[in-house]
Short mmCIF file of C-alpha atoms in Angstrom, two decimals:
data_model
loop_
_atom_site.label_atom_id
_atom_site.label_comp_id
_atom_site.label_asym_id
_atom_site.label_seq_id
_atom_site.Cartn_x
_atom_site.Cartn_y
_atom_site.Cartn_z
CA MET A 1 26.05 22.82 8.08
CA ASN A 2 22.88 20.99 7.17
CA ARG A 3 23.69 18.51 9.95
CA THR A 4 24.39 21.16 12.60
CA ILE A 5 20.43 22.52 11.54
CA ILE A 6 19.15 19.67 11.55
CA SER A 7 20.89 18.89 14.98
CA ILE A 8 18.86 22.03 16.36
CA VAL A 9 15.68 21.30 14.65
CA ILE A 10 15.48 17.93 16.05
CA ALA A 11 16.67 19.63 19.66
CA ILE A 12 14.00 21.90 19.56
CA SER A 13 10.80 19.93 19.03
CA LEU A 14 12.00 17.69 21.40
CA SER A 15 12.86 20.39 24.02
CA ALA A 16 9.04 22.24 22.53
CA CYS A 17 7.67 18.33 23.17
CA SER A 18 8.79 17.95 26.66
CA SER A 19 5.92 21.07 27.33
CA LEU A 20 3.39 19.75 25.56
CA GLY A 21 1.81 16.77 26.66
CA VAL A 22 -0.55 15.74 29.98
CA GLU A 23 -0.66 13.86 33.05
CA PRO A 24 -0.91 10.22 33.31
CA TRP A 25 -4.41 10.43 34.79
CA GLU A 26 -5.76 12.90 32.20
CA LYS A 27 -4.95 10.42 29.08
CA ASP A 28 -8.75 8.22 29.54
CA GLN A 29 -9.76 10.10 26.29
CA LEU A 30 -6.17 9.05 24.30
CA ALA A 31 -6.39 6.06 26.21
CA ARG A 32 -9.77 5.12 24.79
CA ALA A 33 -9.56 1.60 22.04
CA ASP A 34 -10.77 4.23 18.77
CA MET A 35 -7.33 6.18 19.44
CA ALA A 36 -5.13 3.85 19.00
CA LEU A 37 -3.08 4.39 15.79
CA ASP A 38 -3.94 0.89 14.76
CA SER A 39 -7.32 1.24 16.12
CA GLU A 40 -8.80 0.15 12.12
CA LYS A 41 -5.65 -2.22 11.58
CA LEU A 42 -6.96 -4.64 8.79
CA ASP A 43 -8.96 -1.55 6.98
CA LEU A 44 -5.16 -0.26 6.69
CA ALA A 45 -3.57 -3.28 5.41
CA LEU A 46 -6.16 -3.51 2.72
CA ASP A 47 -5.95 0.34 1.54
CA ASP A 48 -2.14 -0.38 1.62
CA HIS A 49 -2.63 -3.18 -0.29
CA ILE A 50 -4.82 -1.66 -2.88
CA TYR A 51 -3.20 1.63 -3.11
CA PHE A 52 0.32 -0.07 -3.10
CA SER A 53 -0.50 -2.34 -6.27
CA LYS A 54 -2.89 0.76 -8.63
CA GLU A 55 -0.17 3.48 -7.21
CA GLY A 56 3.95 4.68 -8.05
CA SER A 57 3.91 5.49 -4.53
CA SER A 58 3.91 3.88 -0.97
CA GLY A 59 4.40 3.66 2.69
CA GLY A 60 4.34 6.65 5.15
CA ARG A 61 1.88 5.20 8.09
CA SER A 62 4.17 2.77 8.31
CA LEU A 63 7.07 0.67 7.13
CA ALA A 64 6.10 -0.20 3.34
CA GLY A 65 8.20 -3.38 2.99
CA GLY A 66 8.09 -5.50 -0.35
CA GLY A 67 6.42 -8.80 -0.79
CA CYS A 68 3.82 -8.02 -3.94
CA GLY A 69 3.94 -8.34 -7.39
CA CYS A 70 0.29 -7.83 -7.96
CA ASN A 71 -0.99 -5.18 -10.59
CA MET B 1 -13.26 -13.36 33.28
CA GLN B 2 -11.93 -9.90 34.80
CA LEU B 3 -11.90 -10.70 38.19
CA LYS B 4 -9.46 -13.48 38.32
CA ASN B 5 -6.57 -11.25 37.13
CA ARG B 6 -7.38 -7.84 37.95
CA PRO B 7 -3.86 -5.98 36.45
CA LYS B 8 -1.87 -3.62 38.98
CA ILE B 9 -1.70 0.25 38.68
CA SER B 10 1.69 -0.40 37.10
CA THR B 11 0.43 -2.78 34.49
CA ALA B 12 -2.20 -0.22 33.98
CA LEU B 13 -0.27 2.32 33.26
CA ALA B 14 2.17 0.82 30.64
CA ILE B 15 -0.64 -1.29 28.54
CA ALA B 16 -2.62 2.76 28.37
CA SER B 17 1.33 3.72 27.25
CA CYS B 18 1.24 0.87 24.68
CA SER B 19 -2.10 2.15 23.68
CA LEU B 20 -0.29 5.64 22.57
CA LEU B 21 2.40 3.71 20.57
CA GLY B 22 -0.57 2.27 18.61
CA HIS B 23 -1.33 -1.65 20.01
CA SER B 24 -5.09 -1.42 20.61
CA ALA B 25 -5.49 -4.96 21.92
CA GLN B 26 -3.61 -4.37 24.93
CA VAL B 27 -5.83 -1.84 25.85
CA GLN B 28 -8.42 -4.53 25.17
CA ALA B 29 -7.24 -7.09 27.30
CA GLY B 30 -6.52 -4.58 30.29
CA GLU B 31 -10.31 -4.10 30.32
CA GLU B 32 -11.02 -8.12 29.28
CA ALA B 33 -8.54 -10.17 30.27
CA LEU B 34 -4.69 -10.62 29.94
CA ASP B 35 -4.50 -13.70 28.93
CA ASP B 36 -7.17 -12.99 26.18
CA TRP B 37 -7.06 -13.71 22.48
CA LYS B 38 -8.48 -11.31 20.20
CA VAL B 39 -9.33 -12.03 16.54
CA ASP B 40 -9.75 -9.47 13.52
CA ALA B 41 -11.05 -10.87 10.64
CA ALA B 42 -12.47 -9.37 7.54
CA ILE B 43 -13.40 -9.56 3.46
CA MET B 44 -12.74 -7.56 1.63
CA TYR B 45 -14.04 -7.32 -2.73
CA TYR B 46 -12.14 -4.90 -4.81
CA GLY B 47 -13.86 -4.75 -8.41
CA GLU B 48 -13.01 -2.56 -11.35
CA GLU B 49 -15.41 -1.27 -14.29
CA ASP B 50 -14.33 -3.85 -16.60
CA ARG B 51 -10.73 -4.54 -15.80
CA VAL B 52 -9.63 -6.43 -12.35
CA GLN B 53 -11.59 -7.91 -9.78
CA ALA B 54 -10.23 -9.26 -6.09
CA VAL B 55 -11.65 -11.36 -2.65
CA GLU B 56 -9.26 -10.68 -0.35
CA ALA B 57 -9.57 -12.23 3.27
CA ILE B 58 -7.72 -11.67 6.20
CA GLY B 59 -7.39 -12.84 9.47
CA ASN B 60 -5.38 -10.95 12.45
CA VAL B 61 -5.19 -12.69 15.81
CA GLN B 62 -3.32 -11.37 19.29
CA LYS B 63 -2.35 -13.03 21.80
CA ALA B 64 -1.11 -11.42 25.13
CA PHE B 65 1.55 -13.20 27.38
CA GLY B 66 1.22 -12.14 30.59
CA ASP B 67 1.51 -7.87 30.39
CA GLU B 68 3.94 -7.49 28.93
CA SER B 69 4.33 -9.66 25.58
CA LEU B 70 2.02 -9.85 22.77
CA LEU B 71 1.80 -12.26 19.73
CA ASP B 72 -0.04 -10.87 17.03
CA MET B 73 0.04 -13.12 14.21
CA LYS B 74 -1.58 -12.23 10.34
CA LEU B 75 -2.91 -14.30 7.49
CA VAL B 76 -3.95 -12.88 4.39
CA VAL B 77 -5.74 -14.87 1.53
CA ASP B 78 -6.82 -12.60 -1.72
CA SER B 79 -7.66 -14.02 -5.43
CA LEU B 80 -7.68 -11.60 -8.67
CA THR B 81 -9.19 -11.57 -11.62
CA GLY B 82 -9.54 -9.83 -14.82
CA ALA B 83 -7.67 -7.34 -17.21
CA SER B 84 -5.18 -4.72 -16.67
CA ALA B 85 -3.94 -2.36 -18.57
CA SER B 86 -1.31 -3.86 -20.67
CA GLY B 87 0.72 -0.49 -21.89
CA ALA B 88 -0.18 -0.14 -25.45
CA VAL B 89 -2.10 2.48 -26.68
CA ALA B 90 -5.46 2.35 -28.38
CA GLN B 91 -5.74 2.05 -32.39
CA ALA B 92 -8.41 2.72 -35.15
CA GLU B 93 -7.58 -0.64 -36.09
CA THR B 94 -7.99 -4.23 -34.18
CA GLN B 95 -4.56 -4.85 -32.41
CA THR B 96 -3.38 -8.62 -31.87
CA PHE B 97 -1.06 -9.09 -28.51
CA THR B 98 1.06 -12.58 -27.99
CA ARG B 99 0.28 -13.77 -23.87
CA PRO B 100 2.76 -13.24 -21.57
CA SER B 101 3.19 -16.75 -21.94
CA GLY B 102 4.06 -17.20 -25.47
CA ASP B 103 0.89 -19.73 -26.01
CA GLY B 104 -2.07 -18.19 -28.05
CA GLN B 105 -3.09 -14.34 -28.69
CA TYR B 106 -5.78 -11.23 -26.76
CA GLN B 107 -6.93 -9.10 -29.52
CA THR B 108 -8.18 -5.45 -28.58
CA ALA B 109 -11.51 -3.62 -30.35
CA PRO B 110 -10.57 -0.66 -32.46
CA GLY B 111 -10.86 2.54 -29.90
CA GLU B 112 -10.42 -0.04 -26.92
CA THR B 113 -7.28 0.51 -24.58
CA PRO B 114 -5.34 -2.76 -24.85
CA LEU B 115 -6.23 -4.89 -21.79
CA ASP B 116 -3.82 -8.20 -20.91
CA ASP B 117 -7.15 -10.86 -19.65
CA THR B 118 -4.32 -13.20 -18.68
CA PHE B 119 -4.32 -11.77 -15.07
CA HIS B 120 -4.94 -13.88 -12.81
CA ASP B 121 -3.37 -15.77 -9.44
CA THR B 122 -4.00 -15.91 -6.18
CA ARG B 123 -1.84 -15.19 -3.05
CA VAL B 124 -1.49 -16.03 0.38
CA GLN B 125 0.88 -14.25 2.73
CA ALA B 126 1.38 -14.66 6.83
CA SER B 127 3.21 -12.25 8.92
CA ALA B 128 3.92 -13.22 13.44
CA ASN B 129 5.09 -10.20 15.38
CA TRP B 130 6.34 -10.72 18.43
CA ALA B 131 6.24 -7.38 20.75
CA GLU B 132 7.87 -6.95 24.41
CA ILE B 133 7.79 -4.40 27.06
CA LEU B 134 11.46 -4.14 28.01
CA SER B 135 10.66 -1.42 31.06
CA PRO B 136 8.47 1.19 31.57
CA VAL B 137 10.07 3.25 28.75
CA TRP B 138 11.59 1.07 26.60
CA LYS B 139 10.07 -1.16 24.09
CA THR B 140 10.36 -2.96 21.37
CA ASN B 141 9.30 -5.79 18.23
CA VAL B 142 10.31 -8.16 15.86
CA GLY B 143 8.40 -9.58 13.17
CA VAL B 144 8.40 -11.93 10.44
CA ASN B 145 6.34 -12.07 7.27
CA GLY B 146 6.09 -14.24 3.67
CA SER B 147 4.46 -14.25 0.68
CA LYS B 148 3.84 -16.40 -2.11
CA GLU B 149 2.11 -15.89 -5.22
CA PHE B 150 2.28 -17.88 -8.70
CA ASP B 151 5.02 -16.18 -10.09
CA TYR B 152 6.28 -14.22 -6.94
CA PHE B 153 7.63 -15.27 -3.41
CA SER B 154 8.04 -12.62 -1.00
CA LEU B 155 10.20 -13.54 2.56
CA GLY B 156 10.82 -10.11 5.05
CA LEU B 157 12.18 -9.44 8.63
CA ASN B 158 11.80 -6.45 10.86
CA ALA B 159 12.70 -5.22 13.56
CA GLY B 160 11.75 -2.00 15.90
CA VAL B 161 12.28 -0.45 19.16
CA GLU B 162 10.30 2.29 20.72
CA ARG B 163 11.43 4.56 23.51
CA SER B 164 8.32 6.99 25.35
CA PHE B 165 9.70 10.48 27.21
CA ASN B 166 8.12 12.68 28.56
CA LYS B 167 5.76 11.22 31.03
CA ASP B 168 4.56 8.87 28.28
CA ASN B 169 3.52 11.73 26.18
CA THR B 170 6.28 11.54 23.64
CA THR B 171 7.27 8.10 21.93
CA LEU B 172 9.82 7.61 19.32
CA VAL B 173 10.24 4.68 17.20
CA LEU B 174 13.06 3.80 15.23
CA SER B 175 12.35 0.73 12.49
CA GLY B 176 13.42 -1.45 10.16
CA ALA B 177 12.59 -3.97 8.21
CA TYR B 178 14.64 -6.13 4.80
CA THR B 179 12.79 -7.86 2.28
CA LEU B 180 13.59 -10.59 -0.44
CA ASP B 181 11.92 -10.42 -3.22
CA ASN B 182 12.00 -13.63 -6.28
CA VAL B 183 9.59 -12.77 -9.31
CA ASP B 184 9.66 -15.73 -12.04
CA PRO B 185 6.97 -14.68 -14.84
CA VAL B 186 4.97 -16.96 -16.52
CA GLY B 187 6.95 -16.82 -20.14
CA GLY B 188 9.94 -15.88 -18.43
CA ARG B 189 11.63 -12.27 -17.85
CA PRO B 190 11.44 -10.60 -21.46
CA VAL B 191 14.48 -9.20 -22.64
CA ALA B 192 14.57 -4.94 -22.03
CA LEU B 193 12.97 -3.29 -24.98
CA SER B 194 12.93 -6.25 -27.07
CA SER B 195 9.71 -6.82 -29.81
CA MET B 196 6.65 -8.76 -29.11
CA VAL B 197 6.53 -11.58 -31.68
CA LEU B 198 3.43 -12.30 -33.18
CA ARG B 199 2.58 -15.65 -33.86
CA GLY B 200 1.40 -14.45 -37.62
CA ASP B 201 4.28 -13.04 -38.85
CA TYR B 202 6.38 -16.85 -38.83
CA ASP B 203 5.07 -19.80 -40.89
CA THR B 204 5.09 -22.79 -38.02
CA GLU B 205 5.41 -23.04 -34.28
CA GLU B 206 8.86 -23.54 -34.53
CA GLU B 207 10.11 -21.01 -35.96
CA TYR B 208 7.72 -18.59 -33.44
CA ARG B 209 8.83 -20.33 -30.79
CA ALA B 210 12.52 -19.65 -31.47
CA ALA B 211 11.89 -15.88 -31.76
CA PHE B 212 9.52 -16.05 -28.89
CA ASP B 213 12.40 -17.17 -26.76
CA GLN B 214 14.87 -14.59 -28.18
CA THR B 215 12.42 -11.93 -26.15
CA ARG B 216 13.19 -14.02 -23.01
CA MET B 217 15.38 -14.73 -20.39
CA GLU B 218 16.23 -17.77 -18.43
CA GLY B 219 15.42 -17.96 -14.63
CA SER B 220 14.07 -15.89 -12.02
CA GLU B 221 15.26 -12.43 -10.75
CA ASP B 222 14.99 -11.17 -7.10
CA LYS B 223 14.16 -7.43 -5.77
CA LYS B 224 15.83 -6.98 -2.21
CA THR B 225 14.03 -3.91 -0.07
CA MET B 226 15.49 -2.19 2.96
CA ASP B 227 13.20 0.03 4.31
CA MET B 228 14.35 2.44 7.70
CA MET B 229 11.69 4.72 9.19
CA LEU B 230 11.63 7.10 12.36
CA SER B 231 8.80 8.23 14.15
CA VAL B 232 7.48 10.70 16.54
CA THR B 233 4.17 10.51 18.08
CA GLN B 234 3.52 13.32 20.87
CA VAL B 235 -0.09 13.75 23.09
CA LEU B 236 -0.67 18.04 22.50
CA SER B 237 -3.91 17.93 25.11
CA ARG B 238 -6.35 15.29 26.29
CA ARG B 239 -7.85 14.84 23.46
CA TRP B 240 -5.19 15.24 20.48
CA LEU B 241 -1.85 13.38 19.41
CA PHE B 242 0.09 13.91 16.45
CA GLN B 243 2.19 11.87 14.41
CA ALA B 244 5.80 12.53 12.08
CA ASN B 245 6.97 9.61 10.29
CA TYR B 246 10.18 9.52 7.88
CA GLY B 247 11.07 7.20 6.28
CA LEU B 248 13.93 6.01 4.04
CA SER B 249 13.41 2.91 1.40
CA SER B 250 16.07 1.24 -0.84
CA VAL B 251 15.24 -0.87 -3.08
CA SER B 252 17.84 -3.21 -5.99
CA GLY B 253 16.81 -5.45 -8.33
CA TYR B 254 14.53 -6.88 -10.63
CA MET B 255 11.85 -3.70 -10.87
CA THR B 256 9.90 -4.30 -14.31
CA ASP B 257 6.79 -5.26 -14.64
CA PRO B 258 7.43 -7.75 -16.84
CA TYR B 259 3.80 -8.20 -18.43
CA LYS B 260 3.42 -4.28 -19.81
CA ILE B 261 4.43 -3.29 -22.69
CA LEU B 262 5.01 -0.07 -24.71
CA SER B 263 3.79 0.96 -27.98
CA GLN B 264 5.51 1.83 -31.24
CA VAL B 265 4.14 4.41 -33.27
CA ASP B 266 5.12 6.20 -36.37
CA ASP B 267 4.12 9.86 -37.67
CA THR B 268 0.52 9.25 -37.67
CA GLY B 269 0.23 7.45 -34.38
CA THR B 270 -0.34 3.92 -35.98
CA THR B 271 1.46 1.36 -34.20
CA GLN B 272 4.33 -0.90 -35.56
CA GLY B 273 5.13 -2.97 -33.44
CA TYR B 274 5.53 -3.10 -28.76
CA LEU B 275 8.14 -3.52 -27.19
CA TYR B 276 8.81 -4.55 -23.01
CA GLU B 277 9.25 -2.38 -20.87
CA ASN B 278 12.11 -1.68 -18.74
CA ARG B 279 12.57 -0.11 -15.42
CA PRO B 280 16.18 0.89 -13.86
CA ASP B 281 17.43 -2.20 -11.22
CA SER B 282 17.58 0.98 -7.97
CA ARG B 283 15.44 3.35 -6.72
CA LEU B 284 15.55 4.92 -3.22
CA LYS B 285 12.26 6.22 -1.53
CA HIS B 286 11.58 9.17 0.85
CA SER B 287 8.32 9.14 2.43
CA PHE B 288 7.03 12.11 4.83
CA TYR B 289 3.73 11.87 6.92
CA MET B 290 2.21 13.47 9.38
CA MET B 291 -1.56 13.01 11.19
CA THR B 292 -3.20 14.60 13.53
CA LYS B 293 -6.08 12.28 15.28
CA GLY B 294 -8.45 13.79 18.15
CA ALA B 295 -11.05 12.60 20.32
CA LEU B 296 -14.38 13.78 20.12
CA ASP B 297 -16.96 13.34 22.70
CA ALA B 298 -18.86 11.21 19.88
CA GLY B 299 -16.51 10.68 17.73
CA VAL B 300 -13.04 10.61 16.62
CA VAL B 301 -11.59 12.38 13.58
CA ASP B 302 -7.86 11.95 12.45
CA PHE B 303 -6.30 14.37 9.71
CA SER B 304 -3.21 12.95 7.41
CA TYR B 305 -0.74 14.26 4.99
CA ARG B 306 1.99 12.26 3.34
CA TYR B 307 4.93 13.68 1.22
CA THR B 308 7.02 11.02 -1.06
CA THR B 309 9.25 11.18 -3.37
CA ASP B 310 12.33 9.14 -5.17
CA ASP B 311 14.99 8.82 -7.52
CA TRP B 312 12.64 8.36 -10.21
CA ASP B 313 11.58 11.94 -9.62
CA LEU B 314 8.00 10.41 -8.76
CA ASN B 315 6.47 12.46 -6.65
CA SER B 316 3.07 12.41 -4.82
CA HIS B 317 0.98 13.86 -2.35
CA THR B 318 -1.62 12.29 -0.34
CA LEU B 319 -3.79 13.75 2.01
CA GLU B 320 -6.53 11.92 4.19
CA THR B 321 -9.24 11.86 6.75
CA HIS B 322 -11.64 9.73 8.71
CA TYR B 323 -13.97 10.67 10.74
CA ARG B 324 -16.23 8.54 12.90
CA TYR B 325 -19.35 9.94 15.20
CA TYR B 326 -21.47 7.17 17.04
CA PHE B 327 -25.28 7.41 17.15
CA SER B 328 -25.09 5.45 20.07
CA GLY B 329 -23.21 3.99 22.16
CA ARG B 330 -23.30 0.69 19.71
CA PHE B 331 -23.61 1.92 16.57
CA TYR B 332 -21.39 4.23 14.67
CA GLY B 333 -20.98 5.23 10.71
CA GLN B 334 -17.92 6.57 9.69
CA VAL B 335 -16.64 8.81 6.49
CA HIS B 336 -13.61 8.27 4.60
CA LEU B 337 -12.25 10.77 2.42
CA ARG B 338 -8.79 10.48 0.65
CA TYR B 339 -6.76 12.62 -2.50
CA TYR B 340 -3.59 11.34 -4.26
CA GLN B 341 -1.85 12.89 -6.23
CA GLN B 342 1.44 11.99 -8.29
CA GLN B 343 3.98 13.18 -10.85
CA ALA B 344 5.69 10.63 -13.18
CA ALA B 345 8.10 8.60 -12.95
CA ASN B 346 10.96 9.99 -15.70
CA PHE B 347 11.20 7.13 -17.92
CA TYR B 348 7.34 6.70 -18.29
CA ARG B 349 6.14 7.65 -21.44
CA PRO B 350 2.77 6.46 -22.99
CA PHE B 351 4.06 5.18 -26.45
CA LEU B 352 7.28 5.35 -28.20
CA MET B 353 7.99 6.95 -31.57
CA THR B 354 9.64 5.07 -34.65
CA GLY B 355 12.98 6.19 -35.58
CA GLU B 356 13.79 7.67 -32.41
CA PRO B 357 16.89 6.04 -30.30
CA LEU B 358 15.19 3.80 -27.80
CA PRO B 359 15.55 4.44 -24.19
CA GLU B 360 17.13 3.05 -21.80
CA TYR B 361 14.79 2.94 -19.62
CA ALA B 362 10.29 2.80 -20.50
CA SER B 363 7.65 2.51 -19.25
CA ALA B 364 3.91 3.27 -20.27
CA ASP B 365 1.95 1.86 -16.92
CA TYR B 366 -0.20 4.03 -15.82
CA ARG B 367 0.43 3.70 -12.38
CA ILE B 368 3.74 5.38 -12.69
CA GLY B 369 2.09 8.60 -14.97
CA ASP B 370 0.73 11.74 -13.59
CA MET B 371 -1.99 10.46 -11.70
CA THR B 372 -4.82 11.70 -9.55
CA SER B 373 -7.49 9.94 -7.48
CA TYR B 374 -9.42 10.30 -5.03
CA THR B 375 -11.75 8.16 -2.57
CA LEU B 376 -15.10 8.22 -0.82
CA GLY B 377 -15.89 5.99 2.07
CA LEU B 378 -18.58 5.10 4.37
CA LYS B 379 -18.48 2.39 7.17
CA PHE B 380 -21.25 1.67 9.61
CA GLY B 381 -20.07 -0.58 12.94
CA GLN B 382 -21.79 -1.88 15.61
CA ARG B 383 -20.91 -2.91 19.20
CA LEU B 384 -21.69 -6.36 19.51
CA SER B 385 -22.55 -8.37 22.89
CA GLY B 386 -19.23 -9.82 24.47
CA GLY B 387 -17.08 -6.80 23.32
CA HIS B 388 -18.07 -8.33 19.55
CA GLU B 389 -17.66 -6.03 17.09
CA MET B 390 -19.20 -5.83 13.23
CA SER B 391 -18.55 -3.29 10.61
CA TYR B 392 -19.17 -2.82 7.21
CA ARG B 393 -17.53 -0.25 4.54
CA LEU B 394 -18.56 0.81 1.06
CA GLU B 395 -15.87 2.63 -0.81
CA TYR B 396 -15.37 4.46 -4.11
CA TYR B 397 -12.03 4.70 -5.26
CA GLN B 398 -11.23 6.62 -9.12
CA GLN B 399 -8.24 7.19 -10.66
CA ASN B 400 -7.64 9.90 -13.52
CA PRO B 401 -4.19 8.90 -15.48
CA GLU B 402 -3.00 12.51 -17.26
CA ASN B 403 -0.55 12.80 -20.41
CA ASN B 404 2.42 14.18 -18.81
CA GLY B 405 3.63 15.98 -21.86
CA PHE B 406 3.70 13.79 -24.77
CA ASP B 407 2.16 15.08 -27.90
CA LEU B 408 -0.33 13.28 -28.97
CA VAL B 409 0.71 12.17 -32.93
CA GLY B 410 -1.45 11.50 -35.92
CA GLN B 411 -4.48 8.81 -34.90
CA LEU B 412 -3.60 9.30 -30.92
CA GLN B 413 -5.40 12.60 -30.54
CA ASP B 414 -8.35 10.45 -31.74
CA HIS B 415 -7.96 8.08 -28.57
CA ASP B 416 -8.32 8.08 -24.59
CA LEU B 417 -5.41 7.00 -23.90
CA PHE B 418 -5.53 8.40 -19.83
CA PRO B 419 -8.60 6.31 -19.16
CA GLU B 420 -10.28 6.47 -15.82
CA VAL B 421 -10.18 3.66 -13.46
CA LYS B 422 -13.59 3.05 -11.15
CA ALA B 423 -13.57 1.07 -8.73
CA ILE B 424 -15.92 -0.44 -5.67
CA ILE B 425 -14.55 -1.36 -2.54
CA ALA B 426 -16.89 -3.71 -0.27
CA GLN B 427 -15.78 -4.51 3.03
CA VAL B 428 -17.21 -7.00 5.79
CA SER B 429 -15.37 -7.13 9.06
CA TYR B 430 -15.88 -8.94 12.61
CA SER B 431 -13.93 -8.61 15.70
CA PHE B 432 -13.93 -10.72 18.36
#
C-alpha cells in the first residue's frame, strides 16, 4: 500500500516537474557562478565539519560519510 | 587565453547544465579556458570560550580535462587543542579524574563543569573526485577520501550518477558512499560502563595500573558507514531553483566516545564514582533536506530546512539561510543565519543514580542530549583582478543544551548542568 502511494507521489512529482522550468536560453541567471549549489564549497565543508563535531545529527545537504573522531 | 580554446555551443550548453548540478568550476572554466586550474583555499579559526580551539586549513584544486572530465582534489589539515566536557556533572567539591591514558590526573574546581583538558589532535584529510559527462543527460562521478588523526583513521569511497530531464530543468542524482573508520583510543578502549579508577585509592603504582588495565580493552575497533542519497534539483523559473534530498545512512561498529564518562550520584546529588559511557553499535539515520535558491538583481539568497531522525530517537530540525548583496560588481556582503534543534538520543542521561540498575547504554555527552543552537554570520567578499576572489567570514555559534526531563536531586540543583557553549568562527578564503 505504502509503496503504491510513494510511487504515485513520485510519478505526480515528476510529471509536475515537466511543466516547470525554462528554455535553455533563459538560464542566464541560473548559470551565474554564485547560483551553483556548491558556490561556497569550502564554507560549506568547514561548516559541515563544525556541526558534525558539535551536534548529534549530520548530513542532509550531501553525503555525510564518516571520517572524524573529533569532539 | 580564452580565445585559444573557444567552446562550441553544445559544449557551452553542457557546461551550463553542469552548473545546475552544482559544479560552478565548470562554468568558470568555460569563461576562462577549459584546461584551466581552479584553486580555492581557506584558513579557519574556531574558538570556544574556555574550551576547544581549532585551526583548520583547507585547499581545493580542480582541473578540467577537456570539456567532459573534471578532477577535484581537497586537502584539509586541522589542529585542535583545549578542553571538552567529559560528561561528568559539576559538584560542590573539587573533583579528581584519571586522564584517558591512565597517566596522571586532572581536577575540576567546585561548581565548575568538568572538562577534560588533555584534548589535542592534528588531523589530515585528503580526497579526490573524478566527474565525467557521459552524454548530454548522463553524468557520473567517483571519489575516494581518507583522514588520519592520532587515534582515528578513516577511508571512504563514493560514487554517484546524475540524469537530467526536461531540457535540463530537472536533475536526479543517486549517490552512495562506504566509509571504514578505525578507532584506537589513547589508553585503550574503556570497558563499557566500567568505573574510573583513581590513583589515590591504591597504595602502589603497580596496583593502580593493574586496576586501570581492568577497565580497558586491547586493540582498535572499526566503524562502517554506508550512505545513500537521492537528490532532485528542479528549475522553478529564470531565477529560482529547488532541491530536495533524501539521505539514508547505516552505521555499524564502535560509536562510543572513549573519552566520555557519566557521574554516578547518590540521593543527595553527590558523586560516588564515574563510569565510562557506552553507545549502541548500530545506527540507522534518515535525513530530509529541502533548499531553494534565488538569483536576485543584486544578490543571491537561499533558504533550507533539514529534518533528521534515527533509531537512537535523536531527531533534529535545522533552518538555514544565506543572503548575499552586491554593493558593487566587485564587493559583496553576506548574512548567514542558522537555527538547530535536536531531541536527545534515547540512552542520553546527564548522570546515573547509585542503587538503580545500570542501563545497557548510557551517555552524558551533551551533544546527543536535548539542545538548540544558533549561528549568526557575516561575510565580505572582494573580487580582484584576474578572476581572483578574497573573502572574510566571522560567525558566532552558540549551543544551549537542555535537560530532557531528568529530576535533579540534591546539590545538582545548585549547579548549571547544562551550560551554554559559545564559539567564534573566523575565516579567510582566497580563490584563483
